[in-house]
PDB file of C-alpha atoms and ligand atoms in Angstrom:
ATOM      1  CA  MET F 131      96.602  98.383  86.222  1.00 58.00           C
ATOM      2  CA  SER F 132      97.251  94.890  87.553  1.00 70.00           C
ATOM      3  CA  ASP F 133      95.772  91.832  85.878  1.00 73.00           C
ATOM      4  CA  LYS F 134      95.038  90.379  89.330  1.00 76.00           C
ATOM      5  CA  PRO F 135      91.319  90.571  90.162  1.00 73.00           C
ATOM      6  CA  HIS F 136      91.883  91.164  93.897  1.00 74.00           C
ATOM      7  CA  LEU F 137      94.075  94.186  93.232  1.00 77.00           C
ATOM      8  CA  ASN F 138      91.593  95.749  90.806  1.00 68.00           C
ATOM      9  CA  SER F 139      88.351  95.079  92.637  1.00 73.00           C
ATOM     10  CA  GLU F 140      86.417  97.932  94.079  1.00 85.00           C
ATOM     11  CA  TYR F 141      85.978  96.619  97.579  1.00 94.00           C
ATOM     12  CA  LYS F 142      83.748  98.661  99.843  1.00 95.00           C
ATOM     13  CA  ASN F 143      85.125  97.533 103.197  1.00 97.00           C
ATOM     14  CA  ILE F 144      88.758  96.562 102.737  1.00 97.00           C
ATOM     15  CA  ILE F 145      91.923  97.888 101.119  1.00 97.00           C
ATOM     16  CA  VAL F 146      94.053  95.280  99.354  1.00 97.00           C
ATOM     17  CA  LYS F 147      97.718  95.582  98.402  1.00 96.00           C
ATOM     18  CA  GLU F 148     100.707  93.462  97.559  1.00 96.00           C
ATOM     19  CA  VAL F 149     103.739  94.652  99.524  1.00 96.00           C
ATOM     20  CA  ASP F 150     107.176  94.157  98.021  1.00 94.00           C
ATOM     21  CA  ASN F 151     109.497  93.116 100.854  1.00 90.00           C
ATOM     22  CA  GLY F 152     112.722  92.698  98.908  1.00 90.00           C
ATOM     23  CA  ASN F 153     112.212  88.938  98.467  1.00 88.00           C
ATOM     24  CA  ALA F 154     110.986  86.981  95.453  1.00 89.00           C
ATOM     25  CA  LEU F 155     107.627  86.566  97.211  1.00 95.00           C
ATOM     26  CA  LYS F 156     105.439  89.466  98.326  1.00 97.00           C
ATOM     27  CA  THR F 157     103.077  89.987 101.239  1.00 98.00           C
ATOM     28  CA  GLY F 158      99.372  90.090 100.484  1.00 98.00           C
ATOM     29  CA  LEU F 159      97.983  92.841 102.722  1.00 98.00           C
ATOM     30  CA  ILE F 160      94.313  93.239 103.652  1.00 98.00           C
ATOM     31  CA  GLN F 161      93.317  96.295 105.662  1.00 98.00           C
ATOM     32  CA  LEU F 162      89.837  96.272 107.195  1.00 98.00           C
ATOM     33  CA  ASN F 163      88.384  99.652 106.352  1.00 98.00           C
ATOM     34  CA  ARG F 164      85.155 100.523 108.172  1.00 98.00           C
ATOM     35  CA  PRO F 165      86.715 102.968 110.635  1.00 97.00           C
ATOM     36  CA  ASP F 166      83.382 104.584 111.566  1.00 97.00           C
ATOM     37  CA  ALA F 167      82.098 101.228 112.826  1.00 98.00           C
ATOM     38  CA  LEU F 168      85.426 100.216 114.420  1.00 98.00           C
ATOM     39  CA  ASN F 169      85.792  97.728 111.565  1.00 98.00           C
ATOM     40  CA  ALA F 170      82.738  95.741 112.661  1.00 98.00           C
ATOM     41  CA  LEU F 171      82.708  92.621 110.526  1.00 98.00           C
ATOM     42  CA  ASN F 172      79.547  92.782 108.466  1.00 97.00           C
ATOM     43  CA  ILE F 173      78.679  90.053 105.987  1.00 96.00           C
ATOM     44  CA  GLU F 174      79.911  92.016 102.985  1.00 96.00           C
ATOM     45  CA  LEU F 175      83.279  92.772 104.630  1.00 97.00           C
ATOM     46  CA  MET F 176      83.842  89.118 105.512  1.00 97.00           C
ATOM     47  CA  LYS F 177      82.998  88.087 101.942  1.00 96.00           C
ATOM     48  CA  GLU F 178      85.618  90.529 100.666  1.00 97.00           C
ATOM     49  CA  VAL F 179      88.227  89.303 103.185  1.00 98.00           C
ATOM     50  CA  VAL F 180      87.712  85.591 102.499  1.00 97.00           C
ATOM     51  CA  ASP F 181      87.558  86.007  98.705  1.00 96.00           C
ATOM     52  CA  THR F 182      90.808  88.000  98.822  1.00 97.00           C
ATOM     53  CA  LEU F 183      92.572  85.469 101.061  1.00 98.00           C
ATOM     54  CA  GLU F 184      91.685  82.757  98.542  1.00 97.00           C
ATOM     55  CA  LEU F 185      92.982  84.848  95.631  1.00 96.00           C
ATOM     56  CA  PHE F 186      96.246  85.577  97.468  1.00 97.00           C
ATOM     57  CA  ASP F 187      96.523  81.875  98.302  1.00 97.00           C
ATOM     58  CA  LYS F 188      96.463  81.063  94.574  1.00 96.00           C
ATOM     59  CA  ASP F 189      98.761  83.938  93.600  1.00 96.00           C
ATOM     60  CA  PRO F 190     102.279  82.549  92.945  1.00 94.00           C
ATOM     61  CA  GLU F 191     103.853  85.931  93.711  1.00 95.00           C
ATOM     62  CA  VAL F 192     102.513  85.975  97.290  1.00 97.00           C
ATOM     63  CA  GLY F 193     104.224  84.061 100.117  1.00 97.00           C
ATOM     64  CA  CYS F 194     102.350  85.209 103.197  1.00 98.00           C
ATOM     65  CA  MET F 195      99.385  87.405 104.096  1.00 98.00           C
ATOM     66  CA  VAL F 196      98.743  90.082 106.714  1.00 98.00           C
ATOM     67  CA  ILE F 197      95.309  91.209 107.908  1.00 98.00           C
ATOM     68  CA  THR F 198      95.187  94.489 109.784  1.00 98.00           C
ATOM     69  CA  GLY F 199      92.811  97.239 110.863  1.00 98.00           C
ATOM     70  CA  ASN F 200      93.800 100.683 112.061  1.00 98.00           C
ATOM     71  CA  GLU F 201      95.425 101.997 115.238  1.00 97.00           C
ATOM     72  CA  LYS F 202      92.079 102.245 117.102  1.00 98.00           C
ATOM     73  CA  ALA F 203      90.517  98.950 116.050  1.00 98.00           C
ATOM     74  CA  PHE F 204      91.477  95.699 114.453  1.00 98.00           C
ATOM     75  CA  ALA F 205      87.756  94.864 114.608  1.00 98.00           C
ATOM     76  CA  ALA F 206      85.164  95.398 117.356  1.00 98.00           C
ATOM     77  CA  GLY F 207      83.306  92.209 116.475  1.00 97.00           C
ATOM     78  CA  ALA F 208      80.639  90.945 114.159  1.00 97.00           C
ATOM     79  CA  ASP F 209      78.267  93.730 113.120  1.00 97.00           C
ATOM     80  CA  ILE F 210      75.751  93.874 115.977  1.00 97.00           C
ATOM     81  CA  LYS F 211      73.411  96.087 113.959  1.00 97.00           C
ATOM     82  CA  GLU F 212      73.150  93.356 111.299  1.00 96.00           C
ATOM     83  CA  MET F 213      72.167  90.779 113.934  1.00 96.00           C
ATOM     84  CA  ALA F 214      70.063  92.863 116.321  1.00 96.00           C
ATOM     85  CA  ASP F 215      66.673  91.937 114.805  1.00 96.00           C
ATOM     86  CA  ALA F 216      67.573  88.519 113.459  1.00 96.00           C
ATOM     87  CA  SER F 217      65.702  85.378 114.503  1.00 97.00           C
ATOM     88  CA  THR F 218      67.203  81.910 114.850  1.00 97.00           C
ATOM     89  CA  ILE F 219      65.861  80.877 111.455  1.00 97.00           C
ATOM     90  CA  GLU F 220      67.221  84.015 109.793  1.00 96.00           C
ATOM     91  CA  MET F 221      70.636  83.317 111.322  1.00 96.00           C
ATOM     92  CA  LEU F 222      70.487  79.671 110.212  1.00 95.00           C
ATOM     93  CA  LEU F 223      69.562  80.652 106.661  1.00 95.00           C
ATOM     94  CA  ARG F 224      72.189  83.386 106.565  1.00 93.00           C
ATOM     95  CA  ASP F 225      74.813  80.919 107.830  1.00 92.00           C
ATOM     96  CA  GLN F 226      77.257  83.801 107.867  1.00 91.00           C
ATOM     97  CA  PHE F 227      79.951  81.956 109.794  1.00 92.00           C
ATOM     98  CA  ALA F 228      80.194  79.232 107.128  1.00 93.00           C
ATOM     99  CA  ARG F 229      82.268  81.681 105.127  1.00 95.00           C
ATOM    100  CA  TRP F 230      84.749  81.849 108.018  1.00 96.00           C
ATOM    101  CA  ASP F 231      85.379  78.095 107.649  1.00 96.00           C
ATOM    102  CA  ARG F 232      87.065  78.797 104.318  1.00 97.00           C
ATOM    103  CA  ILE F 233      89.865  80.631 106.179  1.00 97.00           C
ATOM    104  CA  ARG F 234      90.892  77.255 107.624  1.00 96.00           C
ATOM    105  CA  LYS F 235      91.573  75.981 104.099  1.00 96.00           C
ATOM    106  CA  ILE F 236      94.071  78.724 103.256  1.00 98.00           C
ATOM    107  CA  LYS F 237      97.487  77.107 102.765  1.00 98.00           C
ATOM    108  CA  LYS F 238      99.773  80.124 103.072  1.00 98.00           C
ATOM    109  CA  PRO F 239     100.403  81.659 106.501  1.00 98.00           C
ATOM    110  CA  ILE F 240      98.252  84.575 107.651  1.00 98.00           C
ATOM    111  CA  ILE F 241      99.412  87.101 110.262  1.00 98.00           C
ATOM    112  CA  ALA F 242      96.987  89.343 112.155  1.00 98.00           C
ATOM    113  CA  ALA F 243      98.484  92.783 112.862  1.00 98.00           C
ATOM    114  CA  VAL F 244      96.323  93.971 115.753  1.00 98.00           C
ATOM    115  CA  SER F 245      96.063  97.419 117.311  1.00 98.00           C
ATOM    116  CA  GLY F 246      93.208  98.714 119.453  1.00 98.00           C
ATOM    117  CA  PHE F 247      90.070  96.612 119.820  1.00 98.00           C
ATOM    118  CA  ALA F 248      90.044  92.932 118.851  1.00 98.00           C
ATOM    119  CA  LEU F 249      86.689  91.988 120.309  1.00 98.00           C
ATOM    120  CA  GLY F 250      84.208  89.214 119.657  1.00 98.00           C
ATOM    121  CA  GLY F 251      84.445  88.320 115.978  1.00 98.00           C
ATOM    122  CA  GLY F 252      87.516  90.613 115.813  1.00 98.00           C
ATOM    123  CA  CYS F 253      89.340  88.441 118.338  1.00 98.00           C
ATOM    124  CA  GLU F 254      88.032  85.374 116.485  1.00 98.00           C
ATOM    125  CA  LEU F 255      89.304  86.684 113.140  1.00 98.00           C
ATOM    126  CA  ALA F 256      92.732  87.297 114.699  1.00 98.00           C
ATOM    127  CA  MET F 257      92.663  83.747 116.106  1.00 98.00           C
ATOM    128  CA  SER F 258      91.737  82.374 112.663  1.00 98.00           C
ATOM    129  CA  CYS F 259      95.090  83.731 111.509  1.00 98.00           C
ATOM    130  CA  ASP F 260      98.275  81.779 112.206  1.00 98.00           C
ATOM    131  CA  MET F 261     100.088  84.407 114.266  1.00 98.00           C
ATOM    132  CA  ILE F 262      99.142  87.635 116.012  1.00 98.00           C
ATOM    133  CA  VAL F 263     101.468  90.636 116.179  1.00 98.00           C
ATOM    134  CA  ALA F 264      99.877  93.042 118.666  1.00 98.00           C
ATOM    135  CA  SER F 265     100.487  96.693 119.396  1.00 98.00           C
ATOM    136  CA  ASP F 266     100.952  97.548 123.067  1.00 98.00           C
ATOM    137  CA  SER F 267      97.562  99.304 122.886  1.00 97.00           C
ATOM    138  CA  ALA F 268      95.663  96.227 121.662  1.00 98.00           C
ATOM    139  CA  GLN F 269      92.717  94.975 123.704  1.00 98.00           C
ATOM    140  CA  PHE F 270      91.366  91.461 123.296  1.00 98.00           C
ATOM    141  CA  GLY F 271      88.008  90.203 124.500  1.00 98.00           C
ATOM    142  CA  GLN F 272      84.981  88.039 123.845  1.00 98.00           C
ATOM    143  CA  PRO F 273      82.212  90.363 125.097  1.00 98.00           C
ATOM    144  CA  GLU F 274      79.322  88.471 123.426  1.00 98.00           C
ATOM    145  CA  ILE F 275      78.026  87.450 126.862  1.00 98.00           C
ATOM    146  CA  LYS F 276      77.081  91.102 127.443  1.00 98.00           C
ATOM    147  CA  LEU F 277      74.836  90.893 124.375  1.00 98.00           C
ATOM    148  CA  GLY F 278      73.071  87.766 125.606  1.00 98.00           C
ATOM    149  CA  VAL F 279      74.978  85.382 123.337  1.00 98.00           C
ATOM    150  CA  ILE F 280      78.314  83.574 123.177  1.00 98.00           C
ATOM    151  CA  PRO F 281      81.110  83.650 120.577  1.00 98.00           C
ATOM    152  CA  GLY F 282      79.870  82.214 117.266  1.00 96.00           C
ATOM    153  CA  ALA F 283      82.929  82.307 115.000  1.00 97.00           C
ATOM    154  CA  GLY F 284      85.192  79.877 116.820  1.00 96.00           C
ATOM    155  CA  GLY F 285      85.973  81.769 120.042  1.00 97.00           C
ATOM    156  CA  THR F 286      84.998  79.082 122.537  1.00 98.00           C
ATOM    157  CA  GLN F 287      87.154  76.529 120.717  1.00 97.00           C
ATOM    158  CA  ARG F 288      90.181  78.461 119.466  1.00 96.00           C
ATOM    159  CA  LEU F 289      90.615  80.548 122.601  1.00 97.00           C
ATOM    160  CA  THR F 290      90.435  77.486 124.852  1.00 97.00           C
ATOM    161  CA  LYS F 291      92.967  75.631 122.730  1.00 96.00           C
ATOM    162  CA  ALA F 292      95.268  78.673 122.606  1.00 96.00           C
ATOM    163  CA  ILE F 293      95.223  79.807 126.240  1.00 97.00           C
ATOM    164  CA  GLY F 294      93.661  76.940 128.190  1.00 97.00           C
ATOM    165  CA  LYS F 295      90.346  76.438 129.958  1.00 97.00           C
ATOM    166  CA  ALA F 296      90.935  78.611 133.029  1.00 97.00           C
ATOM    167  CA  LYS F 297      91.585  81.889 131.224  1.00 97.00           C
ATOM    168  CA  ALA F 298      89.256  81.187 128.265  1.00 98.00           C
ATOM    169  CA  MET F 299      86.375  80.512 130.637  1.00 98.00           C
ATOM    170  CA  GLU F 300      87.037  83.799 132.432  1.00 98.00           C
ATOM    171  CA  MET F 301      87.198  85.758 129.168  1.00 98.00           C
ATOM    172  CA  ILE F 302      84.058  84.219 127.695  1.00 98.00           C
ATOM    173  CA  LEU F 303      81.927  84.315 130.844  1.00 98.00           C
ATOM    174  CA  THR F 304      82.868  87.838 131.971  1.00 98.00           C
ATOM    175  CA  GLY F 305      83.320  89.558 128.597  1.00 98.00           C
ATOM    176  CA  LYS F 306      86.241  91.540 130.067  1.00 98.00           C
ATOM    177  CA  PHE F 307      88.928  93.094 127.864  1.00 98.00           C
ATOM    178  CA  TYR F 308      92.590  92.035 128.227  1.00 98.00           C
ATOM    179  CA  SER F 309      95.794  93.838 127.289  1.00 98.00           C
ATOM    180  CA  ALA F 310      98.245  92.688 124.651  1.00 98.00           C
ATOM    181  CA  SER F 311     100.774  91.759 127.335  1.00 98.00           C
ATOM    182  CA  ASP F 312      98.148  89.669 129.195  1.00 98.00           C
ATOM    183  CA  MET F 313      97.415  87.842 125.961  1.00 98.00           C
ATOM    184  CA  PHE F 314     101.105  87.464 125.169  1.00 98.00           C
ATOM    185  CA  ASN F 315     101.641  85.890 128.580  1.00 98.00           C
ATOM    186  CA  ALA F 316      98.616  83.645 128.017  1.00 98.00           C
ATOM    187  CA  GLY F 317     100.048  82.420 124.692  1.00 97.00           C
ATOM    188  CA  LEU F 318      97.567  83.986 122.255  1.00 98.00           C
ATOM    189  CA  VAL F 319      99.908  86.613 120.860  1.00 98.00           C
ATOM    190  CA  THR F 320     103.233  85.996 119.086  1.00 98.00           C
ATOM    191  CA  LYS F 321     104.774  89.393 119.754  1.00 98.00           C
ATOM    192  CA  VAL F 322     103.866  92.730 121.409  1.00 98.00           C
ATOM    193  CA  VAL F 323     105.407  95.858 119.880  1.00 98.00           C
ATOM    194  CA  PRO F 324     104.965  99.647 120.201  1.00 98.00           C
ATOM    195  CA  LYS F 325     101.804 100.844 118.486  1.00 96.00           C
ATOM    196  CA  GLU F 326     103.755 103.049 116.067  1.00 97.00           C
ATOM    197  CA  VAL F 327     105.323  99.979 114.439  1.00 98.00           C
ATOM    198  CA  PHE F 328     102.778  97.170 114.805  1.00 98.00           C
ATOM    199  CA  LEU F 329     102.100  96.900 111.073  1.00 98.00           C
ATOM    200  CA  ASP F 330     105.790  97.247 110.130  1.00 98.00           C
ATOM    201  CA  GLU F 331     106.636  94.447 112.578  1.00 98.00           C
ATOM    202  CA  ALA F 332     103.937  92.199 111.119  1.00 98.00           C
ATOM    203  CA  LEU F 333     105.184  92.936 107.601  1.00 98.00           C
ATOM    204  CA  GLU F 334     108.734  92.173 108.749  1.00 98.00           C
ATOM    205  CA  LEU F 335     107.605  88.800 110.144  1.00 98.00           C
ATOM    206  CA  SER F 336     105.840  88.143 106.854  1.00 98.00           C
ATOM    207  CA  ALA F 337     109.022  89.071 104.945  1.00 97.00           C
ATOM    208  CA  GLU F 338     110.986  86.531 107.024  1.00 97.00           C
ATOM    209  CA  ILE F 339     108.482  83.832 106.047  1.00 97.00           C
ATOM    210  CA  CYS F 340     108.559  84.940 102.393  1.00 97.00           C
ATOM    211  CA  LYS F 341     112.308  84.111 102.404  1.00 96.00           C
ATOM    212  CA  MET F 342     111.545  80.465 103.179  1.00 97.00           C
ATOM    213  CA  PRO F 343     110.773  77.623 100.737  1.00 96.00           C
ATOM    214  CA  THR F 344     107.036  77.788 100.121  1.00 96.00           C
ATOM    215  CA  ILE F 345     106.094  74.121 100.141  1.00 97.00           C
ATOM    216  CA  ALA F 346     107.891  73.557 103.463  1.00 98.00           C
ATOM    217  CA  VAL F 347     106.133  76.653 104.874  1.00 98.00           C
ATOM    218  CA  GLN F 348     102.730  75.320 103.834  1.00 98.00           C
ATOM    219  CA  LEU F 349     103.321  71.808 105.142  1.00 98.00           C
ATOM    220  CA  GLY F 350     104.714  73.260 108.386  1.00 98.00           C
ATOM    221  CA  LYS F 351     101.531  75.315 108.793  1.00 98.00           C
ATOM    222  CA  GLU F 352      99.329  72.332 107.983  1.00 98.00           C
ATOM    223  CA  SER F 353     101.153  70.104 110.476  1.00 98.00           C
ATOM    224  CA  VAL F 354     100.902  72.640 113.322  1.00 98.00           C
ATOM    225  CA  LEU F 355      97.189  73.279 112.684  1.00 97.00           C
ATOM    226  CA  LYS F 356      96.422  69.558 112.554  1.00 96.00           C
ATOM    227  CA  SER F 357      97.770  69.230 116.097  1.00 95.00           C
ATOM    228  CA  PHE F 358      94.478  70.825 117.209  1.00 93.00           C
ATOM    229  CA  ASP F 359      92.410  68.029 115.635  1.00 93.00           C
ATOM    230  CA  LEU F 360      94.548  64.927 115.978  1.00 96.00           C
ATOM    231  CA  THR F 361      95.786  62.614 118.698  1.00 96.00           C
ATOM    232  CA  ILE F 362      99.552  62.760 119.292  1.00 97.00           C
ATOM    233  CA  GLU F 363      99.868  59.411 117.447  1.00 97.00           C
ATOM    234  CA  SER F 364      98.056  60.609 114.320  1.00 97.00           C
ATOM    235  CA  GLY F 365      99.735  64.023 114.499  1.00 97.00           C
ATOM    236  CA  LEU F 366     103.194  62.443 114.574  1.00 98.00           C
ATOM    237  CA  GLU F 367     102.249  60.255 111.609  1.00 98.00           C
ATOM    238  CA  LEU F 368     101.118  63.300 109.629  1.00 98.00           C
ATOM    239  CA  GLU F 369     104.264  65.219 110.551  1.00 98.00           C
ATOM    240  CA  ARG F 370     106.474  62.327 109.442  1.00 98.00           C
ATOM    241  CA  LYS F 371     104.645  61.939 106.140  1.00 98.00           C
ATOM    242  CA  ASN F 372     104.902  65.674 105.467  1.00 98.00           C
ATOM    243  CA  PHE F 373     108.616  65.531 106.397  1.00 98.00           C
ATOM    244  CA  TYR F 374     109.228  62.673 103.932  1.00 98.00           C
ATOM    245  CA  LEU F 375     107.022  64.362 101.317  1.00 98.00           C
ATOM    246  CA  LEU F 376     109.351  67.364 101.334  1.00 98.00           C
ATOM    247  CA  PHE F 377     112.164  65.068 100.174  1.00 98.00           C
ATOM    248  CA  ALA F 378     110.363  65.121  96.817  1.00 97.00           C
ATOM    249  CA  SER F 379     110.764  68.897  96.532  1.00 97.00           C
ATOM    250  CA  GLU F 380     113.589  70.519  94.582  1.00 97.00           C
ATOM    251  CA  ASP F 381     113.956  72.998  97.447  1.00 98.00           C
ATOM    252  CA  LYS F 382     114.921  70.209  99.882  1.00 97.00           C
ATOM    253  CA  PHE F 383     117.878  69.209  97.649  1.00 97.00           C
ATOM    254  CA  GLU F 384     118.829  72.857  97.145  1.00 98.00           C
ATOM    255  CA  GLY F 385     118.517  73.699 100.868  1.00 98.00           C
ATOM    256  CA  MET F 386     120.728  70.850 102.044  1.00 98.00           C
ATOM    257  CA  LYS F 387     123.237  71.303  99.185  1.00 98.00           C
ATOM    258  CA  ALA F 388     123.505  75.026  99.950  1.00 98.00           C
ATOM    259  CA  PHE F 389     124.187  74.219 103.618  1.00 98.00           C
ATOM    260  CA  VAL F 390     126.988  71.806 102.695  1.00 98.00           C
ATOM    261  CA  GLU F 391     128.448  74.285 100.178  1.00 98.00           C
ATOM    262  CA  LYS F 392     128.183  77.125 102.749  1.00 98.00           C
ATOM    263  CA  ARG F 393     126.092  79.359 100.492  1.00 97.00           C
ATOM    264  CA  LYS F 394     122.619  80.878 100.446  1.00 96.00           C
ATOM    265  CA  ALA F 395     119.896  78.635  99.044  1.00 96.00           C
ATOM    266  CA  ASN F 396     118.125  79.632  95.845  1.00 96.00           C
ATOM    267  CA  TRP F 397     114.564  78.508  96.392  1.00 96.00           C
ATOM    268  CA  LYS F 398     112.407  77.517  93.441  1.00 94.00           C
ATOM    269  CA  GLY F 399     109.146  77.123  95.346  1.00 93.00           C
ATOM    270  CA  LYS F 400     108.786  73.552  94.091  1.00 93.00           C
TER     271      LYS F 400
HETATM  272  N1  CAA C 574      78.887  96.154 115.488  1.00 53.00           N
HETATM  273  C1  CAA C 574      78.347  97.258 114.923  1.00 53.00           C
HETATM  274  N2  CAA C 574      78.760  98.497 115.188  1.00 53.00           N
HETATM  275  C2  CAA C 574      79.753  98.664 116.089  1.00 53.00           C
HETATM  276  C3  CAA C 574      80.365  97.566 116.731  1.00 53.00           C
HETATM  277  C4  CAA C 574      79.901  96.258 116.392  1.00 53.00           C
HETATM  278  N3  CAA C 574      80.446  95.145 116.886  1.00 53.00           N
HETATM  279  N4  CAA C 574      81.310  98.040 117.569  1.00 53.00           N
HETATM  280  C5  CAA C 574      81.297  99.379 117.453  1.00 53.00           C
HETATM  281  N5  CAA C 574      80.367  99.762 116.555  1.00 53.00           N
HETATM  282  C6  CAA C 574      80.023 101.119 116.129  1.00 53.00           C
HETATM  283  C7  CAA C 574      79.204 101.848 117.188  1.00 53.00           C
HETATM  284  O1  CAA C 574      77.843 101.487 117.116  1.00 53.00           O
HETATM  285  C8  CAA C 574      79.489 103.279 116.834  1.00 53.00           C
HETATM  286  O2  CAA C 574      78.700 103.620 115.708  1.00 53.00           O
HETATM  287  P1  CAA C 574      77.823 105.010 115.739  1.00 53.00           P
HETATM  288  O3  CAA C 574      78.875 106.075 115.754  1.00 53.00           O
HETATM  289  O4  CAA C 574      77.059 104.942 114.463  1.00 53.00           O
HETATM  290  O5  CAA C 574      77.005 104.985 116.970  1.00 53.00           O
HETATM  291  C9  CAA C 574      80.940 103.252 116.356  1.00 53.00           C
HETATM  292  O6  CAA C 574      81.210 101.894 116.012  1.00 53.00           O
HETATM  293  C10 CAA C 574      81.931 103.665 117.423  1.00 53.00           C
HETATM  294  O7  CAA C 574      81.695 102.862 118.575  1.00 53.00           O
HETATM  295  P2  CAA C 574      81.507 103.485 120.048  1.00 53.00           P
HETATM  296  O8  CAA C 574      80.893 104.847 119.984  1.00 53.00           O
HETATM  297  O9  CAA C 574      80.800 102.459 120.872  1.00 53.00           O
HETATM  298  O10 CAA C 574      83.040 103.619 120.456  1.00 53.00           O
HETATM  299  P3  CAA C 574      83.662 103.598 121.925  1.00 53.00           P
HETATM  300  O11 CAA C 574      85.098 103.965 121.748  1.00 53.00           O
HETATM  301  O12 CAA C 574      82.826 104.388 122.866  1.00 53.00           O
HETATM  302  O13 CAA C 574      83.561 102.068 122.406  1.00 53.00           O
HETATM  303  C11 CAA C 574      83.807  99.675 122.138  1.00 53.00           C
HETATM  304  C12 CAA C 574      84.324 101.084 121.763  1.00 53.00           C
HETATM  305  C13 CAA C 574      84.072  99.403 123.617  1.00 53.00           C
HETATM  306  C14 CAA C 574      84.611  98.697 121.291  1.00 53.00           C
HETATM  307  C15 CAA C 574      82.297  99.563 121.837  1.00 53.00           C
HETATM  308  O14 CAA C 574      82.047 100.062 120.512  1.00 53.00           O
HETATM  309  C16 CAA C 574      81.753  98.175 121.909  1.00 53.00           C
HETATM  310  O15 CAA C 574      81.555  97.641 122.978  1.00 53.00           O
HETATM  311  N6  CAA C 574      81.525  97.507 120.729  1.00 53.00           N
HETATM  312  C17 CAA C 574      80.900  96.219 120.663  1.00 53.00           C
HETATM  313  C18 CAA C 574      81.883  95.090 121.040  1.00 53.00           C
HETATM  314  C19 CAA C 574      81.185  93.774 121.000  1.00 53.00           C
HETATM  315  O16 CAA C 574      80.275  93.504 121.749  1.00 53.00           O
HETATM  316  N7  CAA C 574      81.639  92.860 120.091  1.00 53.00           N
HETATM  317  C20 CAA C 574      81.055  91.557 119.914  1.00 53.00           C
HETATM  318  C21 CAA C 574      80.058  91.580 118.773  1.00 53.00           C
HETATM  319  S1  CAA C 574      79.131  90.073 118.608  1.00 53.00           S
HETATM  320  C22 CAA C 574      80.168  88.987 117.841  1.00 53.00           C
HETATM  321  O17 CAA C 574      81.280  89.333 117.481  1.00 53.00           O
HETATM  322  C23 CAA C 574      79.651  87.595 117.639  1.00 53.00           C
HETATM  323  C24 CAA C 574      80.645  86.607 117.127  1.00 53.00           C
HETATM  324  O18 CAA C 574      81.137  85.778 117.854  1.00 53.00           O
HETATM  325  C25 CAA C 574      81.054  86.590 115.749  1.00 53.00           C
END
C-alpha cells in the first residue's frame, strides 16, 4: 500500500498509476475510465483528474504526467446529460470549468495520449495538456455547435492559437471531425503513431522528459506557455530571466561540467 493519497484513493472515474520508466523520475499516469459513456467528462471525473494532477505535481518522484483514455475514446466531450436541463444560472453557480483553470497552474509537463474520439471537452482537455501523442485512429473535433452551444473549456482560444484562425473557425463552426494526420499537419498534434502503441509512445516521450533536469523542464514549459499571453518583448524578457535563473541551479553546473568532462550528467533536481 502506497502512502501517496492519489495512489490509494478509490476514484470512480479514473485509474491512477505511477509508471517506472527506468529513470529516477516516474510518469504519473491518469486513465479516464468511463468507457460506457465514451469517457464523457462529468464534474466528478474532472475533479478526480485535476486533484490527481496537482498531487502528481507535488510528488518529487514524478517527472511528467500522461492522461489517456482507451482505444475507442480519449473523451467524447463534457457530459451532455449533466448539462441538458441546466439553465444559465445553474451553469454559472456550478462554474464547472473553473476547475479546468487549475490545469494551467501545473508545473510539470502533461502529455495527452489520444486514441479514438477527442471531441468537445475531450479535445479541450487534450489541448490543456502540453503535448498530444495521437493514434492514427484518433478523431478531433469541437462539435458543440451541433448542440446549440460553443466550446466552453478553452476551445475557441486554444485551438485558434494552436492551428490558426482559418482552420479553427472551420472546426468550431461546422463541428466536423478531423483525423490525427489532419491535426498533425495543422500543428495541434506532436506525433501520430499506430493505434497499437499510442500509449507506449506517450510513455516513451514522458520517459525522455523524465531524464531531463526538472527545474529546467518546468521553466521551459512555463516560458513556452507564456508565449500565448505575452508580447514578444515581454516573452523574451521572461525567457532571459528564466535562463539566468537556471544558473542558480546545481543541475546547470553539473550539466555543463558533464559536457566538458564528456560524461553523463547526474541530475539532482535542484
Ligand atoms: N456526454 C454524455 N454521454 C455521452 C457523450 C457525451 N459527451 N458522448 C457519448 N456519450 C454516451 C452516449 O450517450 C452513449 O450512452 P448510452 O449507451 O447510455 O446511450 C454512449 O456514450 C455511447 O455513445 P454512442 O452510442 O453515441 O456512440 P457512437 O459510437 O454511436 O457515437 C460519438 C460516438 C460520435 C462520439 C457520439 O457519442 C457523439 O456525438 N457524442 C457527443 C460528442 C459531443 O457533442 N461532444 C461535445 C459535448 S459538449 C462539450 O464538450 C462542451 C465543452 O466545451 C466543454
